[in-house]
Amino acid sequence: MSWFKRVEKGIVTPTDQKKETPDGLWHKCQECKSVVTMAEHKRLLYVCGPCGHHDRIDAADYFDFLFDGGRFTELDAELTSGDPLRFVDTKEYPKRLVATERNTGLKDAVRTAHGLSAGQPLVVAAMDFKFIGGSMGSVVGEKIARAIDYARQTRTPFLMISRSGGARMMEAGYSLMQMAKTSAKLALLSEAGVPYVSLLTDPTTGGVTASFAMLGDFNIAEPGALIGFAGPRVIKETIGKDLPKGFQSAEFVLEHGFLDFIVDRRELKQRLADLLGMLQPVSAANPEPREARRTPSKAH
Amino acid sequence: MLLDFEQPIAALEGKLLEMQKLADESDVDVSEAVTALQAKIKALKKETYANLTRWQRVQLSRHPERPQMLDYIGGMVDKFVELHGDRTVGDDKAMVGGLGELDGHTVMFIGQQKGHNTKERQYRNFGMANPEGYRKALRLMKLAEKFNVPIVTLIDTMGAFPGLEAEERGQGEAIARNLKEMFMLKVPVICIIIGEGASGGALGIAIGDRVLMLENTWYSVISPESCSSILWRTWDYKEQAAEALKLTAIDMHKAGLVDGIVKEPLGGAHTAPEQMIETLKNTLLKTLKELGAIAPADRISQRIDKFSAMGVVVE
Ligand SMILES: [Zn+2]
């Protein structure tokens, strides 16, 4: 629910825009104010060398460094939102969508792809926060659902990179049911014995936390990421006092037992390869009978 | 308590009572006037409830005298044995569950209880469950599955509790796990929105073979008030927000996001609770029979396929 405020405040500076700013040759860390060249910042995967601050990055950036040689096949790239409710608040929803598409060059708040990562096949779904706060509408739910289906049918491990304020209000009931849909698909993936890694990045809140983001066989997070169900503002209003420092940070969530580990973005690819390399999708000889019928025999 | 649109009807009903009292106390024949007034009340009621705005339905869904989880249990279930605790942290009073007999059939009942008065509301945390509530619900569902007992959930919540401890104990994880696990339950699952169905807090016990809404309830991703505060930045647009969200039983059924609507007595469930409870009981018995005729594996497939088809995208 916090996405509106954050977008308004301009905390999010899409990487494309960063590169285009007049002083775009240099990057100043918003946390420790260290200055490096933009080229160096990109080489460090938008993580500050001195303080380790992780900038918010786009799906495209993850695809670029996770897939070997930046080569991948995108799935369902052309899927866009309908406006089933003819939703109007201060603006008509379709107009909001068109404006957002124009500003971001994105079709919606998630991109899905498959390719090789450290030589192993991987399906990745990564969210784009700059598209209406990474909010989950029908397109987000459907693309994730199809990516999970693809992972299940090809018996390829699935990586979900969440970065979302939660529900997309303009799709109301439809938005809510995307939580159910993605969870249904993950139940099938789980039953088929295909590994699922959920990476939670800054921020992951609301309906995304309460569905696919928390359902990994492995739940992992980037350092310092805000992770929670209710947004901090809502909780503050509920309890009527300030929240403790570090509340709802990735470190806090790890400490309370809901994450397997926190991983620096620069080590993500290797850690994933190490982890998934030790696992193989459970042998097709031993799945649930119902799934055996649906699962193609192709194995990796 | 009277809602604003109930007041004109209540005024006429008051007048009718007076007239009947007058007739009892004197020999004046008022039967003609009484009949006329009764007809007038009936017509006004019909007109009022046929033209309810979405916000008015939200108001009905929250009526303090509206039957709640424990009223339904009390009114339709024999030998209810309440079961407590999530076996990890505690017993969530906002989430009630237990085994009961419905016309001779054993059923696991689970649902939020909001409370009818201030004291009960505080005890029940206004029907807003913590993670242990969702984990208690899942424990009871697994228990039902083990003993081949169908599950009925009665949903009535303003949302999962947005508190500090709820976050520490993994509110998001608790709800997420329920969504995933409920898809794989081998027993029939019927979910009824009996009051408010707010967002993940409602969905966390609402993955079913049949999801039904009582006529004057709402179910959506956010309450009209919160929607107003976020999109319009003030609480004042709740009526518009309710319209925009299309959150009523009729809207949700039309969108294919719920399976059906259970009719309420004219004037709303709170005006004739016993009639409402009887209607729901009959609906449950009929639905249980339908679902019992489907093989467990098919039920699971159909449940998954139904939710998987929800959403509108342009290819
Ligand atoms: Zn820094």
XYZ file of C-alpha atoms and ligand atoms in Angstrom:
616
model
C 0.000 0.000 0.000
C 2.980 2.275 0.328
C 3.830 2.488 -3.314
C 1.960 5.694 -4.033
C 3.850 7.749 -1.512
C 7.153 6.318 -2.560
C 6.600 6.946 -6.216
C 5.440 10.469 -5.469
C 8.477 11.235 -3.373
C 10.600 10.131 -6.282
C 12.598 7.721 -4.144
C 12.572 5.406 -7.085
C 14.850 6.516 -9.853
C 14.697 4.052 -12.672
C 18.105 3.034 -13.870
C 17.374 4.216 -17.392
C 16.721 7.696 -16.123
C 19.836 7.605 -13.989
C 21.864 7.006 -17.065
C 20.228 9.892 -18.840
C 20.651 12.555 -16.161
C 23.154 15.307 -17.007
C 25.565 14.103 -14.343
C 24.799 10.552 -15.447
C 28.458 9.663 -15.579
C 28.538 9.603 -11.820
C 26.492 7.811 -9.200
C 26.105 9.069 -5.658
C 24.963 6.497 -3.066
C 21.727 7.597 -1.451
C 22.831 5.969 1.786
C 26.501 6.896 2.331
C 26.898 9.517 -0.419
C 29.942 7.783 -1.897
C 30.519 8.674 -5.527
C 31.529 6.234 -8.244
C 31.319 6.309 -12.025
C 28.078 5.013 -13.443
C 30.020 2.336 -15.323
C 31.550 1.114 -12.071
C 28.169 1.218 -10.337
C 26.691 -0.925 -13.075
C 29.616 -3.327 -12.882
C 28.861 -3.700 -9.152
C 25.227 -4.518 -10.086
C 24.031 -1.218 -8.578
C 25.324 -2.079 -5.130
C 27.380 0.565 -3.301
C 30.966 -0.611 -2.825
C 31.670 1.174 0.485
C 28.320 0.601 2.291
C 26.643 -2.243 0.393
C 23.421 -0.346 -0.265
C 21.348 -2.130 -2.909
C 19.661 0.206 -5.380
C 16.283 -0.811 -6.691
C 16.816 -2.241 -10.158
C 14.594 -3.500 -12.940
C 13.737 -6.941 -14.255
C 15.965 -6.197 -17.247
C 18.967 -5.669 -14.965
C 18.449 -9.033 -13.243
C 18.042 -10.806 -16.578
C 21.217 -9.137 -17.766
C 23.454 -10.526 -15.041
C 21.623 -13.730 -14.088
C 21.392 -15.219 -17.569
C 24.695 -16.262 -19.118
C 25.864 -13.655 -21.581
C 22.635 -11.740 -20.937
C 20.881 -14.172 -23.288
C 17.333 -15.266 -22.475
C 13.978 -16.031 -24.040
C 11.184 -13.851 -22.760
C 7.784 -15.398 -22.111
C 4.453 -13.674 -22.752
C 6.117 -10.318 -23.384
C 3.050 -8.882 -25.093
C 0.521 -9.497 -22.313
C -1.202 -6.287 -21.191
C -3.971 -5.325 -18.767
C -7.634 -5.146 -19.569
C -9.922 -2.861 -17.614
C -12.654 -5.285 -16.561
C -14.044 -3.008 -13.844
C -13.847 0.249 -15.836
C -12.051 1.609 -12.830
C -11.935 5.348 -12.347
C -10.417 7.139 -9.406
C -8.699 10.455 -10.030
C -7.807 9.031 -13.434
C -9.198 6.333 -15.699
C -7.249 3.108 -15.294
C -6.522 2.628 -19.034
C -5.102 6.154 -19.188
C -2.924 5.408 -16.184
C -1.704 2.255 -17.919
C -0.914 4.039 -21.158
C 0.944 6.819 -19.330
C 2.912 4.292 -17.282
C 3.806 2.276 -20.357
C 5.019 5.444 -22.051
C 7.114 6.511 -19.053
C 8.657 3.145 -18.332
C 8.724 1.336 -21.639
C 7.205 -1.631 -19.811
C 3.965 -3.493 -20.504
C 3.288 -4.327 -16.864
C 4.971 -4.937 -13.501
C 6.571 -8.313 -14.166
C 8.747 -9.856 -16.865
C 9.298 -13.580 -17.236
C 12.027 -15.432 -19.104
C 14.017 -18.625 -19.340
C 17.623 -19.256 -20.197
C 20.853 -20.599 -18.778
C 22.284 -19.283 -15.527
C 25.793 -20.492 -14.703
C 25.166 -23.172 -17.284
C 21.972 -24.466 -15.684
C 18.468 -23.881 -17.052
C 16.449 -21.411 -15.012
C 13.041 -19.762 -15.291
C 12.956 -16.256 -13.823
C 10.056 -13.918 -13.096
C 11.199 -10.462 -11.999
C 9.023 -7.539 -10.961
C 9.373 -3.906 -12.006
C 8.535 -1.538 -9.183
C 8.361 1.469 -11.443
C 5.251 0.080 -13.120
C 2.513 1.269 -10.708
C 4.547 0.283 -7.681
C 5.068 -3.273 -8.862
C 1.419 -3.843 -8.058
C -0.190 -7.177 -8.853
C -3.037 -7.140 -11.330
C -4.197 -9.824 -13.751
C -1.127 -9.503 -15.992
C 1.312 -9.982 -13.125
C -0.638 -12.968 -11.830
C -1.071 -14.523 -15.267
C 2.548 -14.096 -16.343
C 3.824 -15.585 -13.103
C 1.303 -18.425 -13.389
C 2.446 -19.208 -16.946
C 6.120 -19.005 -15.969
C 5.465 -21.510 -13.171
C 3.627 -23.770 -15.636
C 6.611 -23.542 -17.984
C 8.988 -24.425 -15.138
C 6.821 -27.392 -14.191
C 6.398 -28.667 -17.725
C 10.119 -28.424 -18.488
C 11.167 -29.413 -14.949
C 13.295 -26.268 -14.689
C 13.946 -24.545 -11.346
C 11.934 -21.352 -10.862
C 13.266 -18.075 -9.460
C 10.779 -15.369 -8.471
C 12.194 -11.896 -7.808
C 9.551 -9.899 -5.940
C 9.518 -6.128 -5.634
C 6.001 -4.905 -5.055
C 3.740 -2.725 -2.972
C 1.084 -5.460 -3.187
C -2.322 -5.402 -4.786
C -3.376 -3.289 -7.749
C -6.490 -1.574 -6.473
C -7.732 -0.728 -9.960
C -8.298 -4.435 -10.541
C -9.914 -4.958 -7.119
C -11.317 -8.501 -6.887
C -9.311 -9.679 -9.889
C -6.139 -8.466 -8.198
C -6.977 -10.373 -5.017
C -7.526 -13.603 -6.923
C -4.039 -13.432 -8.443
C -2.782 -14.387 -4.979
C -4.898 -17.520 -5.208
C -3.940 -18.282 -8.805
C -0.175 -18.025 -8.270
C -0.424 -20.090 -5.074
C -2.363 -22.780 -6.954
C 0.356 -22.969 -9.584
C 3.039 -23.155 -6.900
C 1.174 -25.998 -5.224
C 1.405 -27.910 -8.524
C 5.087 -27.018 -8.943
C 5.744 -28.218 -5.435
C 3.883 -31.445 -6.085
C 6.015 -31.976 -9.203
C 9.174 -31.618 -7.098
C 10.646 -28.728 -9.068
C 12.677 -26.307 -6.907
C 11.322 -22.814 -6.291
C 13.535 -19.993 -5.008
C 11.793 -16.799 -3.913
C 14.012 -13.713 -3.769
C 12.444 -10.839 -1.857
C 13.808 -7.399 -2.702
C 13.033 -3.869 -1.584
C 10.112 -3.565 -1.058
C 7.995 -6.716 -0.879
C 4.705 -6.120 0.895
C 0.970 -6.815 0.910
C -0.608 -9.483 -1.240
C 2.696 -10.442 -2.828
C 4.175 -11.287 0.579
C 0.958 -13.100 1.459
C 1.199 -15.339 -1.585
C 4.053 -16.381 -3.898
C 6.871 -14.397 -2.254
C 6.636 -16.399 0.985
C 6.068 -19.770 -0.662
C 9.590 -20.610 -1.804
C 11.266 -23.878 -1.026
C 13.946 -21.302 -0.339
C 12.981 -17.788 0.713
C 15.941 -15.460 0.321
C 16.308 -11.679 0.321
C 18.554 -8.814 -0.619
C 20.152 -6.964 2.334
C 18.079 -4.192 3.855
C 14.954 -4.965 1.840
C 11.630 -3.929 3.382
C 9.572 -7.107 3.736
C 6.179 -7.315 5.367
C 2.482 -7.950 5.020
C 1.049 -4.677 6.323
C 2.911 -1.508 5.391
C 4.853 0.323 8.117
C 2.472 3.298 8.055
C -0.565 1.093 8.670
C 1.131 -0.743 11.533
C 2.225 2.544 13.076
C -1.376 3.752 12.959
C -2.580 0.480 14.502
C -0.198 0.442 17.465
C -0.041 4.211 17.879
C 3.709 4.443 18.325
C 6.904 4.484 16.312
C 8.238 1.232 14.943
C 11.528 -0.155 16.248
C 14.582 0.449 14.094
C 15.107 -2.246 11.511
C 11.494 -3.481 11.813
C 10.445 -5.388 8.668
C 13.980 -5.327 7.249
C 15.296 -8.479 5.573
C 17.565 -8.950 8.608
C 14.544 -8.753 10.939
C 12.602 -11.250 8.833
C 15.604 -13.627 8.784
C 15.905 -13.322 12.570
C 12.228 -14.280 12.946
C 12.678 -17.393 10.890
C 11.014 -16.578 7.589
C 14.083 -16.441 5.337
C 16.725 -19.036 4.567
C 19.438 -16.471 3.980
C 20.228 -12.950 2.840
C 22.360 -12.646 -0.239
C 24.382 -9.770 -1.651
C 23.288 -9.161 -5.230
C 26.871 -9.562 -6.437
C 26.894 -13.114 -5.079
C 23.345 -14.039 -6.088
C 24.159 -15.858 -9.314
C 26.847 -18.029 -7.713
C 24.768 -18.793 -4.616
C 21.843 -19.837 -6.797
C 24.084 -22.043 -8.887
C 25.529 -23.638 -5.743
C 22.123 -24.213 -4.236
C 20.325 -25.465 -7.325
C 23.355 -27.478 -8.384
C 22.929 -29.579 -5.256
C 19.323 -30.268 -6.133
C 17.693 -31.869 -9.059
C 14.015 -31.738 -9.674
C 12.658 -34.810 -7.933
C 12.878 -37.715 -10.353
C 9.954 -38.037 -12.706
C 9.782 -41.678 -11.652
C 8.444 -40.676 -8.273
C 5.944 -37.837 -8.578
C 2.282 -37.843 -7.644
C 0.291 -39.918 -10.137
C -1.885 -37.002 -11.225
C 1.140 -34.921 -12.100
C 2.895 -37.719 -13.909
C 0.268 -37.520 -16.621
C 0.739 -33.815 -17.093
C 4.496 -33.629 -16.956
C 6.421 -33.992 -20.196
C 9.270 -36.459 -19.937
C 11.919 -33.906 -20.878
C 14.303 -33.515 -17.957
C 17.333 -31.370 -17.322
C -29.018 0.574 15.427
C -30.620 2.008 12.298
C -28.811 2.743 9.060
C -29.923 5.942 7.330
C -31.822 4.104 4.597
C -33.536 1.948 7.230
C -35.008 4.966 8.979
C -37.961 5.731 6.669
C -39.019 2.073 6.886
C -38.614 2.027 10.665
C -40.701 5.202 10.921
C -43.568 3.571 9.041
C -43.247 0.410 11.116
C -43.454 2.561 14.250
C -46.607 4.147 12.924
C -48.084 0.710 12.225
C -47.386 -0.408 15.788
C -49.089 2.709 17.148
C -52.093 2.116 14.946
C -52.408 -1.486 16.071
C -52.068 -0.427 19.705
C -54.800 2.141 19.202
C -57.033 -0.520 17.706
C -56.428 -2.799 20.702
C -57.234 -0.052 23.201
C -60.354 1.269 21.534
C -63.138 0.041 19.332
C -62.068 2.082 16.355
C -61.834 -0.047 13.241
C -58.436 0.676 11.678
C -58.088 -2.527 9.681
C -58.294 -0.734 6.378
C -55.637 1.776 7.377
C -53.461 -1.020 8.760
C -53.652 -2.958 5.510
C -52.815 0.156 3.533
C -49.849 0.960 5.745
C -48.577 -2.620 5.582
C -48.700 -2.470 1.810
C -46.883 0.835 1.871
C -44.122 -0.605 4.093
C -43.746 -3.629 1.873
C -43.470 -1.469 -1.224
C -40.946 0.864 0.379
C -38.861 -2.071 1.583
C -38.900 -3.656 -1.838
C -37.916 -0.430 -3.495
C -35.184 0.365 -0.967
C -33.540 -3.047 -1.097
C -33.840 -3.421 -4.840
C -31.884 -0.200 -5.298
C -29.183 -0.429 -2.667
C -25.958 1.325 -3.539
C -22.719 -0.569 -3.092
C -21.874 1.507 -0.047
C -25.261 0.699 1.497
C -24.514 -2.994 1.096
C -21.160 -2.443 2.808
C -23.102 -0.850 5.673
C -25.431 -3.858 5.860
C -22.459 -6.230 5.853
C -21.160 -4.490 8.965
C -24.431 -4.204 10.851
C -23.696 -5.019 14.502
C -26.789 -7.204 14.775
C -25.943 -9.194 11.674
C -25.497 -12.909 12.431
C -21.853 -13.886 12.875
C -19.887 -17.134 12.852
C -21.008 -18.249 16.306
C -24.644 -17.334 15.619
C -24.632 -19.643 12.604
C -22.954 -22.369 14.620
C -25.480 -21.928 17.425
C -28.396 -21.886 15.012
C -27.585 -24.689 12.604
C -25.097 -27.046 14.206
C -25.635 -29.843 16.706
C -22.958 -30.999 19.162
C -20.404 -28.326 18.277
C -16.993 -29.103 19.764
C -14.775 -26.043 19.588
C -11.085 -26.702 19.003
C -8.408 -24.249 20.053
C -4.832 -23.305 19.315
C -2.256 -23.399 16.563
C 0.080 -25.696 18.593
C 2.881 -23.134 18.283
C 2.068 -19.725 19.698
C -1.418 -19.578 21.097
C -5.132 -19.540 20.494
C -6.428 -16.780 18.255
C -9.830 -15.651 19.491
C -10.582 -13.898 16.187
C -10.540 -17.248 14.377
C -12.988 -19.816 15.667
C -13.041 -23.453 14.657
C -14.439 -26.801 15.587
C -16.320 -29.922 14.611
C -20.063 -29.953 14.487
C -22.965 -31.933 13.127
C -24.994 -30.437 10.359
C -28.135 -32.465 9.921
C -26.238 -35.615 10.817
C -23.116 -34.820 8.767
C -19.855 -34.064 10.556
C -18.352 -30.805 9.293
C -15.272 -28.787 10.261
C -16.357 -25.177 10.728
C -13.802 -22.372 10.656
C -14.387 -18.628 10.591
C -13.728 -15.188 11.972
C -15.878 -13.912 14.812
C -16.050 -10.110 15.101
C -18.177 -9.810 18.223
C -21.509 -8.096 18.763
C -20.637 -5.677 21.588
C -17.603 -3.690 22.678
C -16.438 -6.271 25.169
C -16.737 -9.196 22.763
C -15.233 -7.186 19.948
C -12.138 -6.516 22.017
C -11.915 -10.173 23.044
C -12.192 -11.214 19.388
C -9.823 -8.493 18.160
C -12.686 -7.295 15.905
C -12.386 -10.463 13.845
C -8.875 -9.576 12.693
C -6.752 -12.689 13.020
C -3.053 -12.876 13.765
C -0.805 -15.453 12.070
C -1.701 -18.038 14.699
C -5.330 -17.682 13.618
C -4.457 -18.673 10.059
C -2.223 -21.472 11.354
C -4.976 -22.695 13.655
C -7.333 -22.686 10.668
C -4.852 -24.727 8.621
C -4.303 -27.170 11.468
C -8.036 -27.773 11.668
C -8.310 -28.147 7.900
C -5.575 -30.788 7.901
C -7.343 -32.527 10.739
C -10.558 -32.518 8.731
C -8.703 -33.952 5.752
C -7.246 -36.716 7.893
C -10.690 -37.808 9.060
C -12.355 -37.218 5.700
C -14.591 -34.448 7.027
C -15.731 -31.625 4.717
C -14.755 -28.061 5.580
C -16.988 -24.990 5.776
C -15.381 -21.597 6.304
C -17.434 -18.553 7.261
C -15.602 -15.356 6.363
C -16.199 -12.069 8.130
C -13.203 -9.813 8.572
C -11.945 -6.276 8.037
C -8.601 -7.890 7.290
C -5.728 -9.760 8.855
C -4.474 -7.851 11.895
C -1.830 -5.271 10.889
C 0.088 -5.357 14.166
C 3.723 -5.483 15.171
C 3.650 -9.014 16.560
C 1.657 -10.188 13.553
C 4.576 -9.132 11.362
C 7.127 -10.752 13.690
C 5.249 -14.023 13.516
C 4.875 -13.923 9.737
C 1.371 -12.775 8.828
C 2.230 -12.920 5.129
C 3.711 -16.399 5.350
C 0.741 -17.715 7.319
C -1.783 -16.518 4.744
C 0.363 -17.607 1.802
C 0.724 -21.107 3.201
C -3.031 -21.426 3.645
C -3.653 -20.448 0.026
C -1.258 -23.091 -1.226
C -2.361 -25.838 1.156
C -6.075 -25.277 0.670
C -5.748 -26.047 -3.036
C -4.554 -29.551 -2.203
C -7.128 -30.484 0.434
C -8.715 -33.801 -0.476
C -12.020 -33.034 1.247
C -14.770 -30.689 -0.018
C -14.260 -27.041 0.952
C -17.115 -24.532 0.996
C -16.377 -20.889 1.733
C -19.108 -18.373 2.576
C -18.610 -14.630 2.885
C -21.108 -13.870 5.672
C -20.117 -10.238 6.307
C -16.939 -8.488 5.272
C -14.382 -10.113 3.003
C -11.366 -7.859 3.171
C -8.357 -8.808 1.130
C -5.765 -11.420 2.096
C -7.244 -11.735 5.557
C -10.411 -13.102 3.981
C -8.755 -15.051 1.168
C -6.566 -16.866 3.729
C -9.543 -19.118 4.520
C -11.442 -18.699 1.236
C -9.949 -21.156 -1.256
C -12.813 -23.503 -1.890
C -14.690 -25.724 -4.297
C -17.592 -23.331 -3.848
C -17.150 -19.752 -2.739
C -20.481 -18.095 -2.046
C -21.402 -14.623 -0.833
C -24.439 -13.666 1.175
C -26.429 -11.051 -0.723
C -25.410 -8.022 1.351
C -21.724 -8.662 1.841
C -18.586 -7.355 0.192
C -15.383 -9.025 -0.920
C -12.429 -7.194 -2.416
C -8.760 -6.410 -2.259
C -9.232 -3.408 0.026
C -11.975 -1.697 2.032
C -13.683 1.323 0.447
C -12.292 3.569 3.189
C -8.674 2.501 2.703
C -9.090 2.651 -1.067
C -10.372 6.201 -0.728
C -7.493 7.221 1.505
C -4.897 5.848 -0.887
C -6.330 6.833 -4.265
C -8.077 10.073 -3.302
C -5.877 10.814 -0.243
C -8.874 11.407 1.970
C -11.405 9.169 3.685
C -14.284 11.096 2.082
C -14.620 9.103 -1.136
C -15.699 5.782 0.382
C -18.970 5.737 -1.575
C -17.129 6.340 -4.849
C -14.465 3.817 -3.855
C -17.149 1.198 -3.166
C -18.629 1.872 -6.615
C -15.218 1.686 -8.305
C -14.169 -1.516 -6.543
C -17.357 -3.360 -7.599
C -17.210 -5.317 -4.396
C -20.754 -6.618 -3.878
C -21.965 -10.193 -4.235
C -23.648 -9.302 -7.536
C -20.450 -7.702 -8.877
C -18.191 -10.522 -7.763
C -20.505 -13.171 -9.138
C -20.839 -11.349 -12.440
C -17.046 -11.183 -12.664
C -16.841 -14.928 -12.107
C -14.785 -14.432 -8.953
C -17.295 -16.180 -6.694
C -19.570 -19.110 -7.488
C -22.894 -17.881 -6.210
C -25.039 -15.649 -4.045
C -27.075 -16.702 -1.019
C -30.278 -14.694 -0.730
C -30.874 -12.702 2.440
C -34.230 -11.872 4.013
C -35.707 -8.625 2.690
C -34.127 -5.885 4.797
C -30.906 -7.811 5.376
C -29.734 -10.763 7.456
C -29.983 -8.841 10.730
C -33.729 -8.274 10.334
C -34.495 -12.008 10.362
C -31.425 -13.904 11.625
C -33.231 -17.216 12.065
C -34.462 -17.165 8.501
C -30.930 -16.340 7.310
C -29.413 -19.176 9.307
C -31.978 -21.619 7.950
C -31.294 -20.486 4.371
C -27.562 -20.910 4.793
C -27.996 -24.317 6.392
C -30.022 -25.525 3.420
C -27.480 -24.068 1.013
C -24.646 -25.862 2.807
C -26.461 -29.196 2.822
C -27.236 -28.945 -0.869
C -23.666 -27.898 -1.744
C -22.098 -30.615 0.397
C -24.183 -33.177 -1.456
C -23.065 -31.824 -4.837
C -19.408 -31.814 -3.876
C -19.559 -35.220 -2.244
C -20.447 -36.701 -5.625
C -17.123 -35.569 -7.154
C -13.957 -37.659 -6.792
C -11.320 -35.975 -4.569
C -8.710 -35.687 -7.350
C -11.267 -34.089 -9.669
C -12.358 -31.698 -6.951
C -8.765 -30.560 -6.503
C -8.241 -30.144 -10.267
C -11.473 -28.193 -10.623
C -10.569 -25.994 -7.645
C -7.176 -25.199 -9.169
C -8.565 -24.663 -12.673
C -11.279 -22.334 -11.400
C -8.895 -19.946 -9.639
C -6.322 -20.266 -12.429
C -8.835 -18.861 -14.899
C -9.426 -15.681 -12.886
C -8.103 -12.471 -14.387
C -8.514 -10.382 -17.523
C -5.537 -9.903 -19.815
C -5.050 -8.784 -23.380
C -2.866 -11.172 -25.364
Zn 26.803 3.626 0.004
